[in-house]
XYZ file of C-alpha atoms in Angstrom:
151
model
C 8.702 6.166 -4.805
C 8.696 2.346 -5.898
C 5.663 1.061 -6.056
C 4.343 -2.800 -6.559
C 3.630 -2.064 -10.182
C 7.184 -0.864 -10.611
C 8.415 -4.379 -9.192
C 6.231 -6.314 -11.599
C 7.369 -4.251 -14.524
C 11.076 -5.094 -13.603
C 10.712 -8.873 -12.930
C 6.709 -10.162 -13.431
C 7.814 -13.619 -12.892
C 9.396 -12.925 -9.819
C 6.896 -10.392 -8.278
C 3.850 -13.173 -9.542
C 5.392 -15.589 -7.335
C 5.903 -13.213 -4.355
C 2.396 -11.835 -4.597
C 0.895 -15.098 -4.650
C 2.751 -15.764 -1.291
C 1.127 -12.558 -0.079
C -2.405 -13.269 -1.363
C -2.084 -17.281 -0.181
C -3.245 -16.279 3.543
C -5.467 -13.291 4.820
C -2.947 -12.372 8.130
C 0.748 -11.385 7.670
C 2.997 -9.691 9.949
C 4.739 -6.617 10.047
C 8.087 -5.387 11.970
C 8.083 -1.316 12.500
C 10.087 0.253 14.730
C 9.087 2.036 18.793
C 9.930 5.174 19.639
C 13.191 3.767 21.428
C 14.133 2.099 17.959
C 13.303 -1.564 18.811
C 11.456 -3.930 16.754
C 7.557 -4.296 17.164
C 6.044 -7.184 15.289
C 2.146 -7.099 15.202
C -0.011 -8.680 13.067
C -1.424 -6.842 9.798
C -3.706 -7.456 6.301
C -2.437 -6.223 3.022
C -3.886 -5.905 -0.415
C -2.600 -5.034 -3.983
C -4.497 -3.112 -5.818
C -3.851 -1.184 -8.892
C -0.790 -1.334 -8.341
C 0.081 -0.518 -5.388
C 0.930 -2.432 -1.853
C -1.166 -1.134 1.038
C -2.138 -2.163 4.248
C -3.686 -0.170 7.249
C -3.369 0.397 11.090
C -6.896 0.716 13.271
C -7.024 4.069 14.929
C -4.331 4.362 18.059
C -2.767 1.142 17.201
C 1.000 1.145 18.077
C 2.164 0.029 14.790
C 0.581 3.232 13.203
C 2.231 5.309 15.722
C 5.237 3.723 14.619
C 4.589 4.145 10.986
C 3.946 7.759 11.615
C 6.602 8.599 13.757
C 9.506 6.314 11.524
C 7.632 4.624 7.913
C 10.288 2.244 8.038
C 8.597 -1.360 8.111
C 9.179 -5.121 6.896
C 6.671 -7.257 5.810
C 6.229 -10.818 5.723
C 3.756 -13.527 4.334
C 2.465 -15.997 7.467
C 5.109 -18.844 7.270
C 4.250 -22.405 6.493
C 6.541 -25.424 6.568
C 7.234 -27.860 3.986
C 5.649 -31.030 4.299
C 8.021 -34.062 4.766
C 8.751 -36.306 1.464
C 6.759 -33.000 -0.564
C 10.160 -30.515 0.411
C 9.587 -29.765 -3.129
C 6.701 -28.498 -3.115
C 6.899 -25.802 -0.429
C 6.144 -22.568 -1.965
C 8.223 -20.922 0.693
C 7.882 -17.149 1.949
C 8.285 -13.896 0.365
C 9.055 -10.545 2.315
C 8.945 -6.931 1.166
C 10.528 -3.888 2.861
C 10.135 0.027 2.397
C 8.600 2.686 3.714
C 4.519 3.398 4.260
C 3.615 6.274 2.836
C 0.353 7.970 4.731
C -2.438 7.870 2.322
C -5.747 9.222 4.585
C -7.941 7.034 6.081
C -9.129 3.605 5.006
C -12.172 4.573 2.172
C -13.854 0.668 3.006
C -14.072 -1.310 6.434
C -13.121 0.189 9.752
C -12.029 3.443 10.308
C -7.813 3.640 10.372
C -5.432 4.806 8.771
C -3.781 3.738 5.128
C -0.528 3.280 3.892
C 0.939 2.527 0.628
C 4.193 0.996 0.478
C 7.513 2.904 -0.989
C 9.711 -0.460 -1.774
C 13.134 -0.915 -1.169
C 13.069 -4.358 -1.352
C 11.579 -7.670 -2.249
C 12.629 -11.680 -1.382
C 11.414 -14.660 -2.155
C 12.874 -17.479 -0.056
C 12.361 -21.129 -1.873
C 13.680 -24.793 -2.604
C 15.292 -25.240 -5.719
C 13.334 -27.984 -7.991
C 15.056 -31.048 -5.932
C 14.709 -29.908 -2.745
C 18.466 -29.856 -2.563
C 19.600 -26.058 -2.156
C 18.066 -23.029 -0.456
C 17.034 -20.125 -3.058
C 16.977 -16.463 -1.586
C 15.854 -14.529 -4.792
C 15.738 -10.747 -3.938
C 14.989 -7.366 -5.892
C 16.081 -3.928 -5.249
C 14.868 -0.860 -7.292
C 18.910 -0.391 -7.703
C 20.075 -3.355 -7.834
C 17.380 -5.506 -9.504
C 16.770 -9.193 -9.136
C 19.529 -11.325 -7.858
C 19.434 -14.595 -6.148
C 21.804 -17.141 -4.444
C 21.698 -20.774 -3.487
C 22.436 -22.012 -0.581
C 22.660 -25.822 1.105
């Protein structure tokens, strides 16, 4: 299992710059999959702590079915768009993908169920300094961090 502390061990930098994306609003969204293998998007909270990735589904919520039946999910920070003349300063969006791992139920807040995340993957999706060129930065527990510009 990869966990979030794994990630910052290989690349700190990089996952300091993708947590902060995370952490920068309270709602994200999630993509798991139905029971007929078609995307679901729903909205979703996360939190890193010790650690670890983890987010939770309110009892008889679809995406917890889904997680349950298939653990497969995508996550993504809530998007924002860079400000015209400031390009520059966009801090652009991070994703992570993996699998949720069923951990019991949520031990603060509403009753649910919560999942830590198994990662198989991590981007970070940027301007470069001049605004100039598209930067897809991206980290696999094979593969490590790699990145490519793009106009």
């Amino acid at each position: 299992m990869t966990t979030w502390r794994d990630v910052q061990a290989a690349a700190p930098e990089f996952a300091r710059r993708v947590q902060s994306l995370f952490d920068a609003h309270k709602h994200k969204t999630i993509a798991t999959l139905r029971a007929d293998g078609s995307p679901r998007i729903s909205g979703i909270e996360t939190a890193f702590t010790d650690g670890e990735l983890t987010f939770g589904s309110m009892p008889n919520a679809r995406k917890g079915s889904d997680l349950h039946r298939d653990p497969r999910f995508a996550l993504h920070t809530a998007t924002v768009d860079p400000v015209e003349g400031n390009e520059a300063e966009w801090p652009g969006e991070a994703k992570i993908a993996g699998r949720a791992v069923h951990s019991g139920s949520i031990p603060d807040g509403p009753d649910g169920d919560l999942f830590r995340a198994d990662i198989t993957e991590v981007v970070l999706t940027h301007l470069d300094d001049s605004a100039t060129l598209l930067v897809i930065e991206w980290w696999t527990p094979t593969n490590g961090l790699r990145a490519v510009e793009r106009e």
